[in-house]
Amino acid sequence: MSGITYMEVSTNTNERIRLYHFISKKWALLDLQRRRLKISRLLDLNDPFEFSSLNMADPDFRKSVRDSIRDIATEAGMICFSENWNSPVQWAHYGDRHRGLCLGFSISRDLAKKVNYVKEREILFGSLTQPMIMKLMTTKYIEWAYEKEYRLFLELKERESDGNYYVDFGPDLQLEEVIVGANCNVGREELRMSLGEGNESVSVWKVRPAFKSFNMTRKLARCHSQLMCIML
């Protein structure tokens, strides 16, 4: 299981941001229990235009980009996060149709790469440099802008027996919130067992559709502890 190793050198600003990772109930509970997140492989993502935000009409340039990304994909992967937890579309697409969970993490701002969204594919003038490759890896078509995505690029180290790579929770990936989807049937005891000991500071709560907007909102409840705030 890998620790945090980044593709770019940190600028050490020490500023942290809260980012959110949507996930199905099954994998959320397992990840909470094992205190880890799965690293996605760069060639297995869900956008056919991934890493293709530039004009690829020239076949030599197209081959150069694809070869570069393919080389990087043998050594690195990424985890996707969002700025927000309240998008019903995000819950539908990545939170198992509101039946999953959303995990909130505190992450260093200079290590999480913000995705830029564009309307047109620009033409590159000059050579394919390392900064340009990073730009390709953090640029998407504007129709994806609802995701408000950040990406954490990680070195692939030890492969687990299931064929996947994971990164451990820790100071650089600090769990702060567990948000339960509106249609999630997770039980209090089930969630308590997955969180385990020493997670009293982690906020646990449930969402519902808002009454005055098209956002998800916090479902309020009287409670005696964080875990008892979940309304089932």
Coordinates of C-alpha atoms in Angstrom, one line a residue, residues 6-192:
Y6 CA 3.6 13.5 -5.7
M7 CA 4.6 14.0 -9.3
E8 CA 5.5 17.6 -8.6
V9 CA 7.6 19.2 -5.9
S10 CA 5.5 20.8 -3.2
T11 CA 5.8 24.6 -2.6
N12 CA 5.1 24.0 1.1
T13 CA 2.5 26.7 1.6
N14 CA 0.9 24.6 4.4
E15 CA -2.5 25.9 3.4
R16 CA -5.1 23.1 3.4
I17 CA -8.5 22.8 1.7
R18 CA -11.5 20.5 2.2
L19 CA -12.1 18.2 -0.7
Y20 CA -14.8 15.5 -1.2
H21 CA -14.7 12.0 -2.7
F22 CA -18.0 10.3 -3.7
I23 CA -18.1 6.6 -3.4
S24 CA -20.5 3.7 -3.2
K25 CA -21.5 2.3 0.3
K26 CA -19.7 -1.0 -0.2
W27 CA -16.3 0.5 -1.0
A28 CA -16.7 3.5 1.4
L29 CA -17.2 1.2 4.4
L30 CA -14.2 -1.0 3.3
D31 CA -12.0 2.1 2.7
L32 CA -13.0 3.5 6.1
Q33 CA -12.2 0.2 7.8
R34 CA -8.8 -0.1 6.1
R35 CA -8.2 3.7 6.2
R36 CA -7.3 4.1 2.5
L37 CA -8.5 5.2 -0.9
K38 CA -8.1 3.5 -4.2
I39 CA -5.8 5.1 -6.8
S40 CA -7.4 5.3 -10.3
R41 CA -5.2 4.2 -13.3
L42 CA -4.7 7.0 -15.8
L43 CA -5.8 4.9 -18.8
D44 CA -9.0 3.7 -17.1
L45 CA -10.9 7.0 -16.7
N46 CA -14.4 7.7 -17.9
D47 CA -13.8 10.6 -20.3
P48 CA -12.7 9.6 -23.9
F49 CA -11.2 13.1 -24.2
E50 CA -9.0 12.7 -21.1
F51 CA -5.6 14.2 -21.6
S52 CA -6.7 15.5 -25.0
S53 CA -7.5 19.1 -24.4
L54 CA -5.2 20.2 -27.2
N55 CA -5.9 20.0 -30.9
M56 CA -4.7 16.5 -31.9
A57 CA -5.1 16.8 -35.7
D58 CA -1.4 16.3 -36.3
P59 CA -0.6 12.5 -36.1
D60 CA 3.0 12.9 -34.9
F61 CA 1.9 15.2 -32.1
R62 CA -1.0 12.9 -31.2
K63 CA 1.4 10.0 -31.0
S64 CA 3.8 12.0 -28.8
V65 CA 1.1 12.9 -26.4
R66 CA -0.3 9.4 -26.2
D67 CA 3.2 7.9 -25.7
S68 CA 3.9 10.4 -22.9
I69 CA 0.7 9.7 -21.1
R70 CA 1.2 5.9 -21.5
D71 CA 4.7 6.2 -19.9
I72 CA 3.4 8.2 -17.0
A73 CA 0.5 5.8 -16.5
T74 CA 3.0 3.0 -15.7
E75 CA 4.3 4.9 -12.7
A76 CA 1.4 7.2 -11.5
G77 CA -2.3 7.3 -10.9
M78 CA -4.7 9.7 -9.4
I79 CA -7.6 10.2 -7.0
C80 CA -10.5 12.6 -8.0
F81 CA -12.1 15.0 -5.5
S82 CA -14.7 17.8 -5.7
E83 CA -14.8 21.2 -4.1
N84 CA -18.4 20.5 -3.0
W85 CA -20.5 17.7 -1.5
N86 CA -23.9 19.3 -2.3
S87 CA -24.3 18.6 -6.0
P88 CA -27.2 16.1 -6.7
V89 CA -25.6 15.3 -10.0
Q90 CA -22.4 14.2 -8.3
W91 CA -24.3 12.1 -5.8
A92 CA -26.2 10.5 -8.7
H93 CA -23.1 9.8 -10.9
Y94 CA -20.5 8.9 -8.3
G95 CA -22.4 8.3 -5.1
D96 CA -24.4 5.3 -6.4
R97 CA -27.5 7.3 -7.1
H98 CA -27.6 8.8 -3.6
R99 CA -27.1 5.4 -2.0
G100 CA -23.4 5.9 -1.3
L101 CA -21.3 8.2 0.8
C102 CA -19.1 11.2 0.4
L103 CA -15.8 11.4 2.3
G104 CA -14.4 14.8 3.2
F105 CA -10.6 15.2 3.5
S106 CA -8.2 17.9 4.5
I107 CA -5.5 18.1 1.8
S108 CA -2.6 20.5 1.2
R109 CA -3.7 23.1 -1.4
D110 CA -0.4 22.9 -3.4
L111 CA -0.7 19.1 -3.7
A112 CA -4.2 19.0 -5.0
K113 CA -4.3 20.1 -8.7
K114 CA -7.4 22.0 -9.7
V115 CA -9.0 21.0 -13.0
N116 CA -9.4 23.7 -15.6
Y117 CA -12.4 23.5 -18.0
V118 CA -12.3 24.8 -21.6
K119 CA -14.7 25.2 -24.5
E120 CA -12.3 24.7 -27.3
R121 CA -9.2 22.5 -27.9
E122 CA -6.2 24.9 -28.4
I123 CA -3.3 24.4 -30.7
L124 CA 0.1 24.0 -29.2
F125 CA 3.0 26.0 -30.5
G126 CA 6.4 24.6 -29.5
S127 CA 7.5 21.4 -27.9
L128 CA 5.6 19.1 -25.5
T129 CA 7.1 20.1 -22.2
Q130 CA 6.6 18.7 -18.7
P131 CA 4.4 21.8 -17.7
M132 CA 2.3 21.2 -20.8
I133 CA 1.8 17.5 -20.0
M134 CA 0.6 18.5 -16.5
K135 CA -1.8 21.0 -18.1
L136 CA -3.1 18.2 -20.3
M137 CA -3.6 16.1 -17.2
T138 CA -5.6 18.8 -15.5
T139 CA -7.8 20.2 -18.3
K140 CA -11.2 19.0 -19.4
Y141 CA -14.1 19.9 -21.6
I142 CA -16.4 22.5 -20.0
E143 CA -19.4 20.2 -19.9
W144 CA -17.6 18.5 -16.9
A145 CA -17.3 21.8 -15.0
Y146 CA -20.2 20.7 -12.6
E147 CA -17.7 18.4 -11.0
K148 CA -15.5 21.3 -9.7
E149 CA -12.7 18.7 -9.7
Y150 CA -9.3 18.5 -8.0
R151 CA -6.8 15.8 -8.7
L152 CA -4.3 14.2 -6.5
F153 CA -1.5 12.5 -8.6
L154 CA 0.2 9.6 -6.8
E155 CA 3.1 7.3 -7.5
L156 CA 2.1 3.7 -8.0
K157 CA 4.0 1.6 -5.5
E158 CA 2.9 -1.7 -4.1
R159 CA 0.1 -3.5 -5.9
E160 CA -2.4 -5.2 -3.7
S161 CA -3.7 -8.8 -4.1
D162 CA -6.8 -7.5 -5.8
G163 CA -4.8 -5.9 -8.5
N164 CA -5.3 -2.3 -7.4
Y165 CA -3.2 0.4 -5.8
Y166 CA -4.2 2.3 -2.7
V167 CA -3.0 5.3 -0.6
D168 CA -3.4 5.4 3.2
F169 CA -5.2 8.0 5.2
G170 CA -2.7 10.2 7.1
P171 CA -1.5 13.8 7.7
D172 CA -1.5 14.4 3.9
L173 CA -4.9 12.8 3.4
Q174 CA -6.8 13.5 6.6
L175 CA -10.3 12.2 7.0
E176 CA -12.6 15.0 8.4
E177 CA -16.2 14.1 7.3
V178 CA -18.3 11.2 6.4
I179 CA -21.5 12.3 4.6
V180 CA -24.3 9.7 4.1
G181 CA -26.3 9.9 0.9
A182 CA -30.0 10.6 1.0
N183 CA -30.9 7.1 -0.1
C184 CA -28.1 5.3 1.8
N185 CA -29.3 2.5 4.1
V186 CA -26.1 2.3 6.2
G187 CA -26.7 1.5 9.8
R188 CA -25.2 3.4 12.8
E189 CA -23.5 0.3 14.1
E190 CA -22.2 -0.6 10.6
L191 CA -20.7 2.8 10.2
R192 CA -19.3 2.9 13.7

